[in-house]
XYZ file of C-alpha atoms in Angstrom:
652
model
C 0.151 0.053 0.117
C 2.905 2.422 0.791
C 4.039 2.037 -2.874
C 0.712 2.811 -4.418
C 0.714 6.019 -1.907
C 3.998 7.183 -3.313
C 2.918 6.739 -6.817
C -0.238 8.467 -6.325
C 1.405 11.458 -4.531
C 3.949 11.407 -7.221
C 1.637 11.416 -10.042
C -0.539 14.239 -8.471
C 2.164 16.466 -7.607
C 3.773 15.918 -11.144
C 0.517 16.780 -12.738
C 0.079 19.984 -10.571
C 3.454 21.008 -11.546
C 2.848 20.387 -15.277
C -0.316 22.421 -15.083
C 1.545 25.337 -13.158
C 4.504 25.242 -15.533
C 2.494 25.108 -18.692
C 0.011 27.578 -17.587
C 2.799 30.111 -16.876
C 4.392 29.569 -20.298
C 1.306 28.949 -22.446
C 1.280 30.099 -25.865
C -0.502 33.432 -26.259
C -2.786 32.545 -29.079
C -6.222 30.947 -28.196
C -5.500 28.045 -30.784
C -2.113 26.273 -31.166
C -0.799 25.798 -34.687
C -2.292 22.709 -36.362
C 1.303 21.147 -36.383
C 1.100 20.789 -32.538
C -1.694 18.022 -33.445
C -1.064 16.980 -36.896
C 2.759 16.195 -36.771
C 3.919 12.891 -35.406
C 4.129 13.177 -31.355
C 7.446 14.060 -29.954
C 7.322 10.635 -28.338
C 5.900 7.743 -30.589
C 6.842 4.786 -28.541
C 9.181 3.213 -25.917
C 10.422 -0.060 -24.676
C 12.412 -1.218 -21.721
C 15.199 -4.040 -21.659
C 14.688 -6.950 -19.530
C 16.766 -5.879 -16.695
C 15.171 -2.430 -16.788
C 18.617 -0.618 -17.191
C 18.244 0.931 -20.752
C 15.093 2.333 -22.413
C 14.379 2.896 -26.171
C 12.190 6.007 -27.261
C 11.355 6.835 -30.715
C 11.241 10.763 -30.627
C 11.499 13.853 -32.792
C 14.036 16.154 -31.251
C 14.864 19.413 -32.819
C 13.129 18.299 -36.093
C 14.944 15.009 -36.233
C 13.176 11.769 -35.786
C 15.401 9.288 -34.065
C 15.717 6.209 -31.689
C 17.142 7.408 -28.587
C 18.712 4.856 -26.201
C 18.899 5.854 -22.337
C 20.506 4.076 -19.395
C 19.208 3.908 -15.891
C 20.288 7.523 -15.158
C 18.596 8.658 -18.236
C 21.718 9.646 -20.171
C 21.682 9.028 -23.975
C 23.821 5.925 -24.918
C 23.238 6.086 -28.653
C 20.968 7.900 -31.036
C 19.862 6.379 -34.435
C 18.410 8.438 -36.996
C 15.278 7.230 -38.883
C 13.916 10.076 -40.866
C 10.562 9.195 -42.427
C 10.914 5.546 -42.188
C 7.467 3.888 -41.282
C 8.277 2.388 -37.967
C 5.815 -0.198 -36.803
C 7.252 -1.434 -33.559
C 10.441 -2.333 -31.874
C 11.755 -4.759 -28.974
C 14.672 -5.301 -26.843
C 16.745 -8.449 -27.650
C 18.583 -8.843 -24.153
C 19.619 -5.515 -22.726
C 22.136 -4.497 -25.463
C 20.424 -5.024 -28.997
C 16.997 -4.079 -30.490
C 14.967 -5.358 -33.109
C 13.329 -2.478 -35.092
C 10.445 -3.344 -37.468
C 9.505 -1.203 -40.525
C 7.325 -1.434 -43.482
C 7.627 -0.207 -47.174
C 5.292 -0.091 -50.114
C 6.405 -1.971 -53.183
C 4.996 -2.232 -56.629
C 4.361 -5.779 -57.976
C 3.819 -7.198 -61.314
C 2.188 -10.524 -62.163
C 0.585 -10.754 -58.779
C -3.251 -10.443 -57.639
C -2.489 -6.915 -56.459
C -0.272 -4.335 -57.853
C 1.145 -2.835 -54.593
C 1.983 -4.496 -51.199
C 3.347 -3.622 -47.920
C 6.466 -5.462 -46.759
C 7.697 -5.732 -43.224
C 11.457 -5.835 -42.557
C 13.173 -6.383 -39.269
C 16.465 -4.778 -38.568
C 19.085 -5.525 -35.657
C 20.490 -2.571 -33.891
C 23.339 -2.625 -31.446
C 22.888 -0.350 -28.440
C 25.709 -0.868 -25.943
C 28.389 -2.431 -28.245
C 30.116 -1.404 -31.586
C 28.477 -3.184 -34.620
C 26.636 -2.699 -37.641
C 22.865 -2.421 -38.258
C 21.896 -5.543 -40.216
C 18.765 -6.650 -41.766
C 17.326 -9.906 -40.635
C 17.774 -12.378 -43.547
C 19.968 -9.827 -45.157
C 22.837 -12.423 -45.357
C 20.830 -15.103 -46.997
C 20.513 -14.644 -50.677
C 17.955 -17.625 -50.722
C 15.816 -15.623 -48.513
C 13.614 -12.425 -48.989
C 14.899 -9.759 -46.568
C 11.306 -9.122 -45.647
C 9.415 -11.499 -43.303
C 6.012 -12.824 -43.000
C 5.095 -13.176 -39.335
C 6.804 -12.420 -36.222
C 6.888 -15.102 -33.534
C 8.752 -13.575 -30.814
C 12.201 -13.465 -29.123
C 13.404 -16.186 -26.762
C 16.557 -16.899 -24.413
C 17.604 -20.462 -25.064
C 20.798 -22.304 -24.937
C 22.558 -19.368 -23.554
C 21.745 -17.029 -26.563
C 19.004 -14.877 -27.874
C 17.063 -15.749 -30.828
C 14.302 -14.383 -32.878
C 11.598 -16.210 -34.807
C 10.191 -15.065 -38.077
C 8.419 -16.399 -40.905
C 10.765 -16.386 -44.102
C 10.024 -16.418 -47.731
C 12.499 -18.814 -49.457
C 13.212 -18.131 -52.930
C 14.252 -20.720 -55.752
C 17.408 -20.755 -57.831
C 16.650 -19.024 -61.102
C 18.879 -21.420 -63.347
C 21.295 -24.263 -62.671
C 24.336 -22.172 -63.893
C 23.370 -18.827 -62.535
C 23.590 -17.486 -58.773
C 20.283 -15.577 -59.102
C 17.302 -16.399 -57.099
C 13.453 -15.745 -58.010
C 10.190 -15.932 -56.597
C 8.842 -19.397 -55.746
C 5.653 -18.830 -53.552
C 4.724 -16.631 -50.497
C 3.936 -19.338 -48.171
C 6.380 -18.680 -45.086
C 8.896 -21.160 -43.538
C 9.583 -20.687 -39.824
C 13.121 -19.691 -39.174
C 15.144 -19.150 -36.015
C 17.666 -16.126 -36.134
C 20.755 -15.959 -34.021
C 20.434 -12.111 -33.414
C 24.261 -11.378 -32.616
C 25.372 -13.237 -35.556
C 22.433 -12.833 -37.903
C 22.624 -16.345 -38.746
C 19.148 -18.025 -39.835
C 18.245 -21.331 -39.339
C 14.896 -23.188 -40.866
C 12.941 -24.936 -38.012
C 9.604 -25.553 -39.574
C 8.245 -26.025 -43.201
C 5.870 -23.955 -45.031
C 2.326 -25.495 -45.557
C 1.458 -26.994 -48.813
C -0.420 -24.921 -51.494
C -4.028 -23.582 -50.551
C -3.206 -23.775 -46.879
C -2.320 -21.141 -44.218
C 0.161 -22.182 -41.468
C 0.770 -20.490 -37.952
C 3.137 -21.284 -35.252
C 3.621 -20.928 -31.336
C 7.166 -20.792 -30.078
C 7.685 -22.007 -26.321
C 10.322 -20.708 -23.860
C 12.922 -22.900 -25.063
C 12.691 -21.830 -28.600
C 10.967 -24.888 -29.845
C 7.629 -25.103 -31.807
C 4.949 -25.852 -29.450
C 1.919 -25.752 -32.004
C 1.232 -25.796 -35.487
C -2.317 -24.676 -37.060
C -3.037 -25.334 -40.468
C -6.145 -23.987 -42.235
C -7.264 -24.858 -45.773
C -7.945 -21.636 -47.674
C -10.457 -23.491 -49.862
C -12.897 -24.867 -47.383
C -11.857 -23.722 -43.902
C -11.034 -27.410 -42.689
C -8.148 -26.793 -39.971
C -6.209 -29.183 -37.874
C -4.094 -28.206 -34.844
C -0.772 -30.200 -33.860
C 1.182 -30.331 -30.708
C 4.928 -30.216 -30.437
C 5.266 -33.780 -31.418
C 3.530 -32.973 -34.554
C 0.593 -35.104 -34.094
C -3.068 -33.669 -34.463
C -4.667 -32.946 -31.375
C -7.801 -30.779 -32.482
C -9.709 -30.528 -35.732
C -12.636 -28.510 -37.181
C -13.933 -26.568 -39.966
C -14.472 -22.770 -40.065
C -16.078 -21.766 -43.405
C -14.609 -18.270 -43.244
C -11.049 -19.400 -42.084
C -11.583 -17.511 -38.855
C -9.712 -19.885 -36.613
C -6.381 -18.917 -35.008
C -3.704 -19.312 -32.269
C -3.910 -17.241 -29.314
C -0.846 -18.094 -27.295
C 0.315 -20.841 -24.558
C -1.508 -20.945 -21.305
C -0.035 -19.703 -17.985
C 2.502 -22.390 -17.178
C 2.727 -23.462 -20.813
C 1.070 -26.823 -20.430
C -1.907 -26.021 -22.829
C -2.448 -24.295 -26.213
C -5.020 -21.726 -26.534
C -6.799 -21.143 -29.848
C -9.871 -19.326 -31.156
C -12.564 -20.623 -33.287
C -16.214 -19.409 -33.951
C -19.470 -21.240 -33.433
C -22.623 -21.603 -35.842
C -23.502 -18.103 -34.588
C -20.477 -16.689 -35.895
C -19.417 -15.808 -32.163
C -15.531 -16.308 -31.338
C -14.816 -18.445 -28.580
C -11.135 -19.161 -26.856
C -10.434 -22.775 -26.040
C -7.423 -24.739 -24.418
C -6.285 -28.016 -25.044
C -3.221 -29.942 -23.659
C -0.383 -30.283 -25.879
C -0.453 -33.973 -25.755
C -4.139 -33.831 -26.845
C -7.532 -34.347 -25.036
C -10.946 -32.467 -24.919
C -10.918 -28.643 -25.670
C -12.276 -26.510 -22.784
C -13.399 -22.901 -22.676
C -10.776 -20.521 -21.904
C -11.878 -17.263 -20.371
C -15.393 -17.831 -21.389
C -18.041 -15.179 -20.606
C -15.085 -12.496 -19.977
C -14.896 -9.613 -22.081
C -11.324 -8.853 -22.865
C -9.848 -5.642 -24.473
C -6.316 -6.924 -24.437
C -4.211 -9.986 -23.658
C -0.890 -9.699 -21.800
C 1.895 -11.939 -22.483
C 5.133 -13.093 -21.062
C 7.587 -12.193 -23.950
C 10.177 -14.717 -22.627
C 7.952 -17.658 -23.111
C 4.922 -16.663 -25.234
C 2.649 -17.576 -22.331
C -0.684 -15.817 -21.445
C 0.299 -13.720 -18.061
C -3.115 -11.825 -18.030
C -5.445 -9.656 -19.694
C -7.142 -6.159 -19.534
C -10.788 -6.624 -18.992
C -13.735 -4.394 -20.350
C -13.746 -2.302 -17.353
C -10.033 -1.356 -18.097
C -8.920 -3.494 -14.925
C -5.676 -5.650 -15.464
C -5.947 -9.201 -14.520
C -3.048 -11.389 -13.978
C -2.346 -15.129 -13.275
C 0.306 -14.253 -10.804
C -0.735 -12.735 -7.482
C 2.288 -10.672 -7.140
C 1.752 -9.168 -10.523
C -1.777 -8.563 -10.040
C -0.890 -6.601 -6.881
C 1.618 -4.452 -8.764
C -0.843 -3.808 -11.758
C -3.534 -2.630 -9.239
C -1.298 -0.093 -7.588
C -0.226 1.293 -10.972
C -3.943 1.430 -12.079
C -4.943 3.270 -9.012
C -1.872 5.595 -9.206
C -2.940 6.601 -12.539
C -6.743 6.749 -11.827
C -8.574 9.252 -14.033
C -6.397 8.881 -17.100
C -6.217 6.495 -20.220
C -3.543 4.453 -18.762
C -1.512 1.912 -20.742
C 1.212 -0.478 -19.392
C 3.285 -0.472 -22.614
C 6.295 -2.642 -21.761
C 7.840 -4.219 -18.454
C 10.720 -6.257 -17.250
C 10.094 -9.933 -17.042
C 10.203 -9.665 -13.184
C 7.497 -6.601 -13.283
C 9.812 -4.474 -11.183
C 9.820 -1.519 -13.866
C 6.759 -0.928 -15.959
C 6.671 1.733 -18.808
C 3.282 3.605 -18.654
C 1.760 5.841 -21.279
C -1.175 8.138 -19.961
C -3.453 10.601 -21.813
C -6.977 12.176 -21.380
C -8.356 15.221 -19.840
C -5.541 17.651 -19.073
C -2.991 15.119 -20.687
C -1.964 15.321 -24.387
C 0.386 12.308 -23.660
C 2.838 11.302 -21.114
C 5.475 8.614 -20.391
C 6.421 7.357 -17.141
C 8.837 4.766 -15.653
C 7.258 3.183 -12.767
C 9.752 1.391 -10.261
C 7.566 -1.061 -8.098
C 10.630 -1.859 -5.992
C 10.827 1.632 -4.750
C 7.301 2.840 -5.413
C 8.210 5.827 -7.614
C 7.197 7.119 -10.974
C 9.503 9.103 -13.045
C 8.159 11.031 -15.882
C 10.635 10.680 -18.791
C 8.899 12.243 -21.756
C 5.864 14.092 -23.019
C 4.435 13.633 -26.406
C 3.234 17.218 -27.219
C 5.148 19.847 -25.070
C 3.409 22.878 -27.084
C -0.013 21.618 -25.598
C -0.549 22.396 -22.020
C -3.514 20.983 -19.653
C -5.467 24.149 -20.529
C -5.406 23.512 -24.267
C -6.601 19.900 -24.156
C -10.257 19.978 -24.762
C -12.504 18.158 -22.346
C -13.247 14.394 -22.952
C -16.051 12.372 -21.902
C -18.153 9.378 -22.567
C -21.598 10.307 -24.209
C -24.237 7.375 -24.022
C -27.276 7.433 -26.269
C -29.631 5.021 -27.839
C -30.096 4.195 -31.654
C -33.470 4.728 -33.249
C -34.135 1.001 -32.845
C -33.427 1.221 -28.940
C -29.872 -0.516 -29.314
C -27.797 1.412 -26.490
C -24.308 2.682 -27.391
C -22.180 5.444 -26.511
C -19.457 7.720 -28.103
C -16.543 10.079 -26.934
C -17.365 13.722 -26.880
C -14.496 16.176 -26.986
C -15.368 19.784 -26.249
C -13.670 22.905 -27.334
C -11.329 24.382 -24.532
C -12.746 27.662 -23.033
C -16.261 27.585 -24.707
C -19.690 26.807 -23.177
C -20.992 23.528 -24.039
C -24.210 24.938 -25.678
C -25.280 24.887 -29.194
C -21.934 24.295 -30.539
C -21.082 23.703 -34.149
C -19.932 20.169 -34.239
C -17.831 17.537 -36.183
C -18.937 13.843 -36.346
C -15.836 11.914 -36.375
C -16.680 8.119 -37.060
C -13.885 5.799 -36.651
C -12.504 3.332 -39.203
C -12.379 -0.470 -39.221
C -15.373 -0.769 -38.763
C -14.322 -3.338 -36.131
C -12.526 -0.713 -33.878
C -13.766 1.872 -31.149
C -12.833 5.156 -29.696
C -11.982 5.474 -25.889
C -11.442 8.282 -23.447
C -8.084 9.402 -24.694
C -6.220 12.350 -26.116
C -7.192 11.964 -29.764
C -5.038 14.550 -31.895
C -7.572 14.603 -34.908
C -10.519 15.315 -32.544
C -8.412 17.741 -30.354
C -7.325 19.583 -33.487
C -10.973 20.175 -34.416
C -11.897 21.129 -30.834
C -9.115 23.624 -30.716
C -10.945 25.620 -33.582
C -14.155 25.802 -31.640
C -16.057 22.720 -32.470
C -17.342 20.025 -30.449
C -16.405 16.452 -31.771
C -18.167 13.417 -31.497
C -16.666 9.925 -31.989
C -19.630 7.546 -32.102
C -19.067 3.948 -31.276
C -21.789 2.676 -33.622
C -23.020 -0.949 -33.926
C -20.190 -2.826 -35.073
C -17.611 -1.443 -32.920
C -15.512 -3.475 -30.571
C -16.142 -1.733 -27.245
C -18.839 -3.800 -26.312
C -20.046 -7.494 -26.661
C -19.436 -9.718 -29.836
C -23.019 -9.470 -30.339
C -22.761 -5.709 -30.738
C -19.903 -5.993 -33.186
C -21.868 -8.677 -35.218
C -24.985 -6.248 -35.168
C -23.078 -4.410 -37.792
C -22.882 -7.131 -40.229
C -24.779 -6.341 -43.589
C -25.459 -2.741 -42.039
C -22.666 -0.589 -43.966
C -24.815 2.451 -44.953
C -27.814 1.670 -42.910
C -28.049 0.991 -39.339
C -24.297 1.581 -38.818
C -24.840 4.928 -40.631
C -28.060 6.045 -38.907
C -26.225 5.128 -35.477
C -24.088 8.116 -36.114
C -26.873 10.704 -37.004
C -28.894 9.386 -33.904
C -26.014 10.280 -31.663
C -25.894 13.805 -33.410
C -29.758 13.866 -32.627
C -29.343 13.231 -28.951
C -26.599 15.555 -28.616
C -28.672 18.366 -30.300
C -31.568 17.322 -27.901
C -29.384 17.941 -24.916
C -28.646 21.225 -26.327
C -24.805 20.516 -26.507
C -24.864 21.107 -30.358
C -26.348 22.791 -33.098
C -27.660 20.281 -35.584
C -27.607 22.758 -38.249
C -23.913 23.460 -38.074
C -22.714 19.752 -38.299
C -19.989 18.271 -40.596
C -18.859 14.693 -40.968
C -15.282 13.599 -41.172
C -13.441 10.257 -41.136
C -10.926 8.027 -42.571
C -11.058 4.386 -44.144
C -14.526 3.152 -42.979
C -14.903 6.498 -41.383
C -14.484 8.134 -44.698
C -17.116 5.966 -46.146
C -19.480 6.970 -43.426
C -18.383 10.648 -44.475
C -19.564 10.158 -47.971
C -22.490 8.056 -47.168
C -23.579 11.072 -45.042
C -23.998 13.234 -47.813
C -25.311 10.696 -50.445
C -26.968 7.793 -48.917
C -28.342 10.397 -46.143
C -29.148 13.814 -46.877
C -29.735 17.094 -45.278
C -27.647 16.386 -42.229
C -24.263 17.894 -42.824
C -22.865 20.953 -44.192
C -19.900 19.358 -45.477
C -18.049 15.857 -45.572
C -14.281 15.178 -45.490
C -13.332 11.418 -46.521
C -9.712 10.486 -45.952
C -8.858 6.958 -47.838
C -12.532 6.217 -48.087
C -14.252 3.148 -49.354
C -16.506 4.929 -52.118
C -17.905 1.824 -53.734
C -18.621 -1.588 -51.799
C -18.762 -3.749 -54.882
C -15.233 -2.346 -56.005
C -13.989 -2.991 -52.371
C -15.291 -6.728 -52.340
C -13.952 -7.381 -55.830
C -10.431 -6.005 -54.767
C -10.306 -8.029 -51.607
C -11.517 -11.316 -53.249
C -9.013 -10.826 -56.253
C -6.150 -9.995 -53.653
C -6.856 -13.243 -51.845
C -6.485 -15.184 -55.248
C -10.175 -15.997 -55.181
C -10.340 -17.974 -52.087
C -13.714 -19.174 -51.198
C -13.255 -18.499 -47.542
C -12.586 -14.846 -48.359
C -15.611 -14.577 -50.326
C -17.559 -16.263 -47.521
C -16.320 -13.770 -44.981
C -16.873 -10.731 -47.033
C -20.464 -11.577 -47.695
C -21.137 -12.336 -44.225
C -19.774 -8.571 -43.221
C -21.284 -6.779 -46.278
C -24.620 -8.636 -46.614
C -26.148 -9.644 -49.934
C -24.622 -8.130 -53.264
C -27.775 -6.834 -54.491
C -28.097 -4.348 -51.645
C -24.539 -2.817 -52.147
C -25.148 -0.331 -55.043
C -27.840 1.498 -53.155
C -25.412 2.173 -50.232
C -22.237 2.738 -52.245
C -21.385 6.836 -52.486
C -19.773 6.693 -55.806
C -22.892 5.114 -57.463
C -25.125 8.136 -55.581
C -22.835 10.811 -56.673
C -25.882 12.672 -58.115
C -27.361 12.886 -54.525
C -24.420 14.673 -52.927
C -26.077 17.610 -51.288
C -22.938 19.183 -49.449
C -19.433 19.905 -50.768
C -16.933 17.101 -50.324
C -13.127 16.761 -49.710
C -11.474 13.705 -50.725
C -7.925 13.074 -49.260
C -5.930 10.053 -50.168
C -2.473 8.577 -50.098
C -1.061 7.425 -53.473
C 0.710 4.350 -51.751
C -2.400 3.210 -49.906
C -2.552 -0.869 -50.160
C -5.562 -1.223 -47.850
C -8.132 0.903 -49.736
C -6.676 1.952 -53.350
C -6.193 5.398 -54.009
C -8.798 4.453 -57.155
C -11.735 4.847 -54.645
C -11.293 8.451 -54.138
C -10.200 9.264 -57.950
C -13.402 7.648 -59.131
C -15.386 9.201 -56.476
C -13.947 12.618 -57.678
C -14.877 11.682 -61.204
C -18.330 10.875 -60.369
C -18.878 14.008 -58.358
C -17.470 15.855 -61.347
C -19.830 14.161 -63.630
C -22.839 14.934 -61.542
C -21.750 18.753 -61.299
C -21.181 18.431 -57.542
C -18.726 20.563 -55.387
C -15.790 18.709 -54.385
C -11.767 18.787 -53.930
C -9.365 15.932 -53.947
C -6.000 16.136 -52.269
C -3.452 13.552 -53.161
C -0.795 12.595 -50.512
C 2.213 11.826 -52.271
C 4.109 8.504 -50.919
C 1.604 8.211 -48.081
C -0.016 4.875 -47.151
C -3.359 4.125 -45.405
C -2.105 4.930 -41.893
C -0.823 8.438 -42.247
C 2.539 7.234 -41.503
C 4.394 10.237 -42.614
C 4.718 13.360 -40.561
C 4.515 15.884 -43.482
C 1.416 14.322 -45.353
C -0.378 13.785 -42.083
C -0.161 17.390 -41.240
C -1.074 18.246 -45.008
C -4.150 16.292 -44.448
C -5.204 17.874 -41.044
C -4.562 21.376 -42.547
C -6.681 20.533 -45.549
C -9.500 18.784 -43.512
C -9.900 21.538 -40.876
C -9.388 24.429 -43.561
C -12.430 22.660 -45.408
C -14.604 22.478 -42.427
C -13.981 25.974 -41.390
C -14.839 27.031 -44.825
C -18.289 25.366 -45.088
C -19.236 25.283 -41.464
C -17.375 28.178 -39.583
C -17.298 27.874 -35.768
C -17.892 31.370 -35.247
């Protein structure tokens, strides 16, 4: 309890100090520049080494994006410039080496798609002299990109990493060139210090998908094979013998992890109602039993040393660990940071040191190192130092009911310093659609709030913040109930006098971009403008693209039809086919290197609006992908979006 009290007092005094400091040096203008929101945060990610002595930070310092490595005294060990590299994640390998995973968009010829995003792993020396090397970079018979990351283990007195590798075939009997064979991965073990790769498991046969679990000794503990033709699957244990079989017509069966203690394999499969369940089965075989049945889980926690499930975060944002000592420590941290969106990002295997990220009301993003041994929390970085507590719009959960009575909620962000009464409003539905918004600092929502708008992020049916039944309620409802859920939220906000429904715009990205277009085509007379970033504009085109990219797999077709509903209903809710109905100005923004929703969706939507004589603008983001990974183009998107809304729906 003493540790908790120290943590609570520390965090309270720290926040008071931050408030005082930032208030005293606050930026004079009422609204910070959009770059304070749209540029990548000054701290993007962090990781702590196994013994807790070193920390890796992905930061932007004096305009330079870099990996910064700190020792226990917070002194710099090394810096590694990364520029505009699309960094996906990184992890420590022991206490002196880092694996950095990046991705890059590549053009393809002769495949089912013309562009693809490839993941690459690099080995970075931190505390010793050495060269940065690419995993598989020494193996000419392997692609230097990987397909599947299976973790890091310390076995046989050495650190090894496990990746799915794409083997190439020799181009000719006389040459030394290697060419593409097939994309089914083999499992490789990589000695990270020597960058030596060794195959430990074979790829599946054609038409099959294969996944693995690796135990704490670096051995294959489970292999799951799924037929991409008919959904038949079988699960094998460490000896290679089949221990479970089944059929999932959509192919939605997968490995989850090893149970705590490492004796059982945990996997996911769906029942006849399309509800996912987790099961555990002994490695030697036996009767599968439900795993964490009737427990709503937001996130699993894993022991990274052995792949075992250590605990989970429940639907009430409470951490639950299998080991009592870890549970007590997690509860102390949770209580210490009460009132914030708190995430335990990384920790040492003994759970003595934990990296914590917070955001929310008064907090635009802060990072702490929590030392459970001493009961202290040290703030190590802030994500947006130009945004003080007073400049963070108030964030709250707003409950409402859809027109058919289904209860749901959304996140409401209010503009700083303005009375919450008859405000102009921006509807900002999330992408996915199987995702959700929560009580945290959202850079896009806060940017609009800083300009005087209330911002509402509805968690419509199909979102993942409630039960599986709530998620499945969105199946077949694109442009229908999923769409009216959003406008029902607007109506309730107006009923309570918080917003002026006659001063509303709708903005979104990906599926959210689809809802923005649907808001002024499928629906009408609700919004003054629509901003669609990387939107799906034609459901039939999206289906054809995804089906073709899968190679025409039956299970892909089945899965898409489940989610999208009958084909004959698609055109009546596809914005591109309803362009003549658009009754408000439209802004389309799309990255040219988008491999998730092709740029053609915005280009063809623009053509349809032009042919229909409707007002629109199209902004092309050069070199940008689906996730707005680049700081410059992300800011370009934000400036265009905010400017468009301010033009057609002024806040004052």
